[in-house]
Amino acid sequence: MKKYLLIKILSLAILFIVLPIFIGTVSAASLKFDKTTVSTTNGGTFQIAVTVDPGSDALSSVDVYVSFDAVYLKATVVTAGSLFPTVSNDISTSGKVYIAGLVNDPASSISTAGTLATITFQGLKDGSATLSFDCNTSKIIKNDINASNVITCLQNGTSAVTIGSGGGNSANPTIAPAANTGASELPQSGIFDNVVKFAVPGAVLFLLGVIAKLMLI
């Protein structure tokens, strides 16, 4: 009788405690590009979309900083997407594109993934570069009283760009994938989320093993 009671308790723990935590960790807000690799010619242009995934949250606004190597690429145009009703942008000559999106009505929110904006880039010389999100300054703002920043840096995407014959990999530290895991508070939060993401499935498997062993006793 005690054996079956223990099995029931462990089963309920998986159902009501462990699994909801696991589901929450994989539904985090993040930024991505619609292409992970792009090729263009020297002097040619290409377009790449910046997408926002709110995860399980409802959003009121986003502030996105896209980093790139200005030696190899030039941002020429930013076209607003349909995810947010109001979108603004600013193109820097030092390898940054800033894009902001926000709702017009504070009572409304964005809860589905979609395109924030599309950026047109021009290749300046043969070589390789990386498009990434500066997670030290980018924000995904939840529609709550605290305007919480819910971005998960480690889930942000990057895009590898080849211009012409390629080669000459960019050494600009601002565009390297490590820019998503800087020493600020937000990247630390992302690291914690990533650890939990892998630890929880292990806990589930452990509990299932205990249950299976008890059933054989």
CSV table of C-alpha atoms in Angstrom, one decimal:
chain,number,residue,atom,x,y,z
A,1,MET,CA,0.0,0.0,0.0
A,2,LYS,CA,2.8,2.4,0.9
A,3,LYS,CA,4.6,1.6,-2.4
A,4,TYR,CA,1.6,2.6,-4.5
A,5,LEU,CA,1.1,5.7,-2.4
A,6,LEU,CA,4.7,6.8,-3.0
A,7,ILE,CA,4.3,6.1,-6.7
A,8,LYS,CA,1.2,8.3,-6.8
A,9,ILE,CA,3.0,11.1,-5.0
A,10,LEU,CA,6.0,11.0,-7.4
A,11,SER,CA,3.7,11.0,-10.4
A,12,LEU,CA,1.8,14.0,-9.1
A,13,ALA,CA,5.1,15.8,-8.5
A,14,ILE,CA,6.0,15.4,-12.1
A,15,LEU,CA,2.6,16.5,-13.4
A,16,PHE,CA,2.1,19.5,-11.2
A,17,ILE,CA,5.6,20.8,-10.3
A,18,VAL,CA,8.4,19.7,-12.6
A,19,LEU,CA,6.6,19.7,-16.0
A,20,PRO,CA,5.2,23.3,-15.6
A,21,ILE,CA,8.7,24.6,-14.7
A,22,PHE,CA,10.1,22.9,-17.8
A,23,ILE,CA,7.4,24.2,-20.1
A,24,GLY,CA,8.0,27.7,-18.7
A,25,THR,CA,11.7,27.6,-19.5
A,26,VAL,CA,11.2,26.8,-23.1
A,27,SER,CA,8.7,29.7,-23.6
A,28,ALA,CA,11.1,32.6,-23.2
A,29,ALA,CA,11.1,35.9,-25.1
A,30,SER,CA,13.9,36.3,-27.7
A,31,LEU,CA,15.0,38.0,-30.9
A,32,LYS,CA,15.9,36.2,-34.1
A,33,PHE,CA,16.6,36.7,-37.8
A,34,ASP,CA,14.6,35.0,-40.5
A,35,LYS,CA,17.8,33.7,-42.0
A,36,THR,CA,20.7,32.1,-40.2
A,37,THR,CA,23.0,32.3,-43.3
A,38,VAL,CA,23.1,34.9,-46.1
A,39,SER,CA,25.2,35.3,-49.3
A,40,THR,CA,25.6,38.4,-51.4
A,41,THR,CA,28.0,39.9,-53.9
A,42,ASN,CA,30.4,42.8,-53.3
A,43,GLY,CA,28.2,45.8,-53.9
A,44,GLY,CA,25.1,43.6,-53.8
A,45,THR,CA,22.2,43.9,-51.4
A,46,PHE,CA,20.1,41.5,-49.3
A,47,GLN,CA,17.2,41.8,-46.9
A,48,ILE,CA,16.8,40.1,-43.5
A,49,ALA,CA,13.9,40.3,-41.1
A,50,VAL,CA,14.1,40.8,-37.4
A,51,THR,CA,11.6,38.7,-35.6
A,52,VAL,CA,10.3,38.9,-32.0
A,53,ASP,CA,9.1,35.8,-30.1
A,54,PRO,CA,7.3,36.8,-26.9
A,55,GLY,CA,7.3,33.3,-25.5
A,56,SER,CA,4.6,33.0,-22.9
A,57,ASP,CA,4.5,36.8,-22.2
A,58,ALA,CA,2.4,39.6,-23.5
A,59,LEU,CA,4.5,42.6,-24.7
A,60,SER,CA,4.1,46.3,-24.8
A,61,SER,CA,7.3,47.3,-26.6
A,62,VAL,CA,10.8,46.2,-27.8
A,63,ASP,CA,14.1,48.0,-28.2
A,64,VAL,CA,16.4,46.1,-30.6
A,65,TYR,CA,20.0,46.9,-31.4
A,66,VAL,CA,21.4,44.9,-34.4
A,67,SER,CA,25.2,44.8,-34.5
A,68,PHE,CA,27.3,44.3,-37.7
A,69,ASP,CA,30.8,44.9,-39.0
A,70,ALA,CA,30.7,48.2,-40.9
A,71,VAL,CA,33.9,47.2,-42.8
A,72,TYR,CA,31.9,44.6,-44.7
A,73,LEU,CA,28.3,45.7,-44.5
A,74,LYS,CA,26.2,48.8,-44.7
A,75,ALA,CA,22.6,49.1,-43.5
A,76,THR,CA,20.7,51.2,-46.0
A,77,VAL,CA,16.9,50.8,-45.3
A,78,VAL,CA,14.7,49.6,-42.5
A,79,THR,CA,11.1,48.7,-43.4
A,80,ALA,CA,8.6,48.3,-40.6
A,81,GLY,CA,6.9,44.9,-40.1
A,82,SER,CA,3.4,44.2,-39.0
A,83,LEU,CA,4.0,42.9,-35.5
A,84,PHE,CA,3.8,46.3,-33.7
A,85,PRO,CA,1.5,49.2,-34.9
A,86,THR,CA,4.3,51.7,-34.4
A,87,VAL,CA,7.9,51.1,-35.5
A,88,SER,CA,10.8,53.5,-35.6
A,89,ASN,CA,14.5,53.1,-36.4
A,90,ASP,CA,17.9,54.7,-36.6
A,91,ILE,CA,20.8,53.5,-38.7
A,92,SER,CA,24.2,54.2,-37.3
A,93,THR,CA,27.4,54.4,-39.4
A,94,SER,CA,29.3,52.6,-36.7
A,95,GLY,CA,27.8,49.2,-37.2
A,96,LYS,CA,24.4,49.5,-35.3
A,97,VAL,CA,20.8,49.5,-36.3
A,98,TYR,CA,18.3,50.5,-33.7
A,99,ILE,CA,14.6,49.4,-34.1
A,100,ALA,CA,11.8,50.2,-31.7
A,101,GLY,CA,8.3,48.8,-31.7
A,102,LEU,CA,5.4,49.6,-29.4
A,103,VAL,CA,1.7,49.3,-29.0
A,104,ASN,CA,-0.4,52.4,-29.5
A,105,ASP,CA,-2.9,51.6,-26.7
A,106,PRO,CA,-1.5,50.7,-23.2
A,107,ALA,CA,-4.4,48.4,-22.7
A,108,SER,CA,-3.3,46.3,-25.7
A,109,SER,CA,-0.4,43.9,-26.0
A,110,ILE,CA,1.5,41.6,-28.4
A,111,SER,CA,1.4,37.9,-27.6
A,112,THR,CA,2.3,36.3,-30.9
A,113,ALA,CA,5.6,36.0,-32.7
A,114,GLY,CA,6.2,38.1,-35.9
A,115,THR,CA,8.3,40.4,-37.9
A,116,LEU,CA,9.4,43.7,-36.2
A,117,ALA,CA,11.2,45.1,-39.3
A,118,THR,CA,13.2,44.1,-42.3
A,119,ILE,CA,16.7,45.5,-42.8
A,120,THR,CA,18.3,46.0,-46.2
A,121,PHE,CA,22.1,45.6,-46.2
A,122,GLN,CA,24.7,46.2,-48.8
A,123,GLY,CA,28.0,44.2,-49.1
A,124,LEU,CA,31.0,46.5,-49.1
A,125,LYS,CA,33.9,44.1,-49.7
A,126,ASP,CA,34.6,40.4,-49.9
A,127,GLY,CA,34.6,38.7,-46.6
A,128,SER,CA,32.5,37.2,-43.8
A,129,ALA,CA,30.5,39.0,-41.1
A,130,THR,CA,27.9,38.2,-38.4
A,131,LEU,CA,24.7,39.9,-37.6
A,132,SER,CA,23.8,39.7,-33.9
A,133,PHE,CA,21.7,41.4,-31.3
A,134,ASP,CA,23.4,43.5,-28.6
A,135,CYS,CA,21.7,42.0,-25.5
A,136,ASN,CA,23.3,44.6,-23.2
A,137,THR,CA,21.0,47.2,-24.7
A,138,SER,CA,18.2,45.3,-26.4
A,139,LYS,CA,15.0,44.9,-24.5
A,140,ILE,CA,11.7,43.0,-24.8
A,141,ILE,CA,9.2,44.7,-22.5
A,142,LYS,CA,6.4,42.8,-20.8
A,143,ASN,CA,3.0,44.5,-20.6
A,144,ASP,CA,3.0,44.6,-16.8
A,145,ILE,CA,3.0,47.3,-14.1
A,146,ASN,CA,6.8,47.1,-13.8
A,147,ALA,CA,7.5,47.1,-17.6
A,148,SER,CA,9.7,44.0,-17.0
A,149,ASN,CA,12.5,43.2,-19.4
A,150,VAL,CA,11.9,39.5,-20.3
A,151,ILE,CA,14.5,39.0,-23.0
A,152,THR,CA,16.4,35.7,-22.8
A,153,CYS,CA,19.8,36.5,-24.3
A,154,LEU,CA,21.0,32.9,-24.9
A,155,GLN,CA,18.0,32.2,-27.1
A,156,ASN,CA,18.7,35.2,-29.4
A,157,GLY,CA,19.7,34.3,-32.9
A,158,THR,CA,22.6,35.3,-35.2
A,159,SER,CA,23.1,35.3,-39.0
A,160,ALA,CA,26.3,34.5,-40.8
A,161,VAL,CA,26.9,36.7,-43.9
A,162,THR,CA,29.2,35.9,-46.8
A,163,ILE,CA,30.1,38.7,-49.2
A,164,GLY,CA,31.6,37.8,-52.5
A,165,SER,CA,34.3,35.0,-52.2
A,166,GLY,CA,34.1,35.1,-48.4
A,167,GLY,CA,37.1,34.8,-46.2
A,168,GLY,CA,38.5,37.6,-44.0
A,169,ASN,CA,36.3,36.8,-41.0
A,170,SER,CA,35.2,39.8,-39.0
A,171,ALA,CA,37.1,40.3,-35.8
A,172,ASN,CA,34.7,43.0,-34.5
A,173,PRO,CA,33.9,41.9,-30.9
A,174,THR,CA,30.6,43.7,-31.0
A,175,ILE,CA,29.2,41.3,-33.5
A,176,ALA,CA,30.5,38.0,-32.1
A,177,PRO,CA,28.0,35.5,-30.7
A,178,ALA,CA,29.4,36.3,-27.2
A,179,ALA,CA,27.6,39.7,-27.5
A,180,ASN,CA,24.5,37.9,-26.4
A,181,THR,CA,26.1,36.8,-23.2
A,182,GLY,CA,27.7,39.9,-21.8
A,183,ALA,CA,28.5,40.5,-18.2
A,184,SER,CA,25.3,42.5,-17.5
A,185,GLU,CA,22.4,41.3,-15.4
A,186,LEU,CA,20.4,40.1,-18.4
A,187,PRO,CA,22.9,37.7,-19.8
A,188,GLN,CA,23.3,36.2,-16.3
A,189,SER,CA,19.5,35.6,-16.2
A,190,GLY,CA,19.8,33.9,-19.6
A,191,ILE,CA,22.5,31.5,-18.3
A,192,PHE,CA,20.3,30.5,-15.3
A,193,ASP,CA,17.4,29.8,-17.7
A,194,ASN,CA,19.6,27.6,-19.8
A,195,VAL,CA,20.8,25.6,-16.8
A,196,VAL,CA,17.3,25.0,-15.7
A,197,LYS,CA,16.3,24.0,-19.2
A,198,PHE,CA,18.7,21.1,-19.1
A,199,ALA,CA,18.4,20.2,-15.4
A,200,VAL,CA,14.6,19.8,-15.4
A,201,PRO,CA,14.4,17.0,-18.0
A,202,GLY,CA,17.1,15.2,-15.9
A,203,ALA,CA,14.9,15.5,-12.8
A,204,VAL,CA,11.9,14.1,-14.7
A,205,LEU,CA,13.9,11.1,-16.0
A,206,PHE,CA,15.2,10.5,-12.4
A,207,LEU,CA,11.7,10.5,-11.0
A,208,LEU,CA,10.4,8.2,-13.7
A,209,GLY,CA,13.3,5.8,-12.9
A,210,VAL,CA,12.4,5.8,-9.3
A,211,ILE,CA,8.7,5.0,-10.1
A,212,ALA,CA,9.7,2.2,-12.5
A,213,LYS,CA,12.0,0.7,-9.8
A,214,LEU,CA,9.3,0.8,-7.2
A,215,MET,CA,6.8,-0.9,-9.5
A,216,LEU,CA,9.3,-3.8,-9.9
A,217,ILE,CA,9.7,-4.3,-6.1
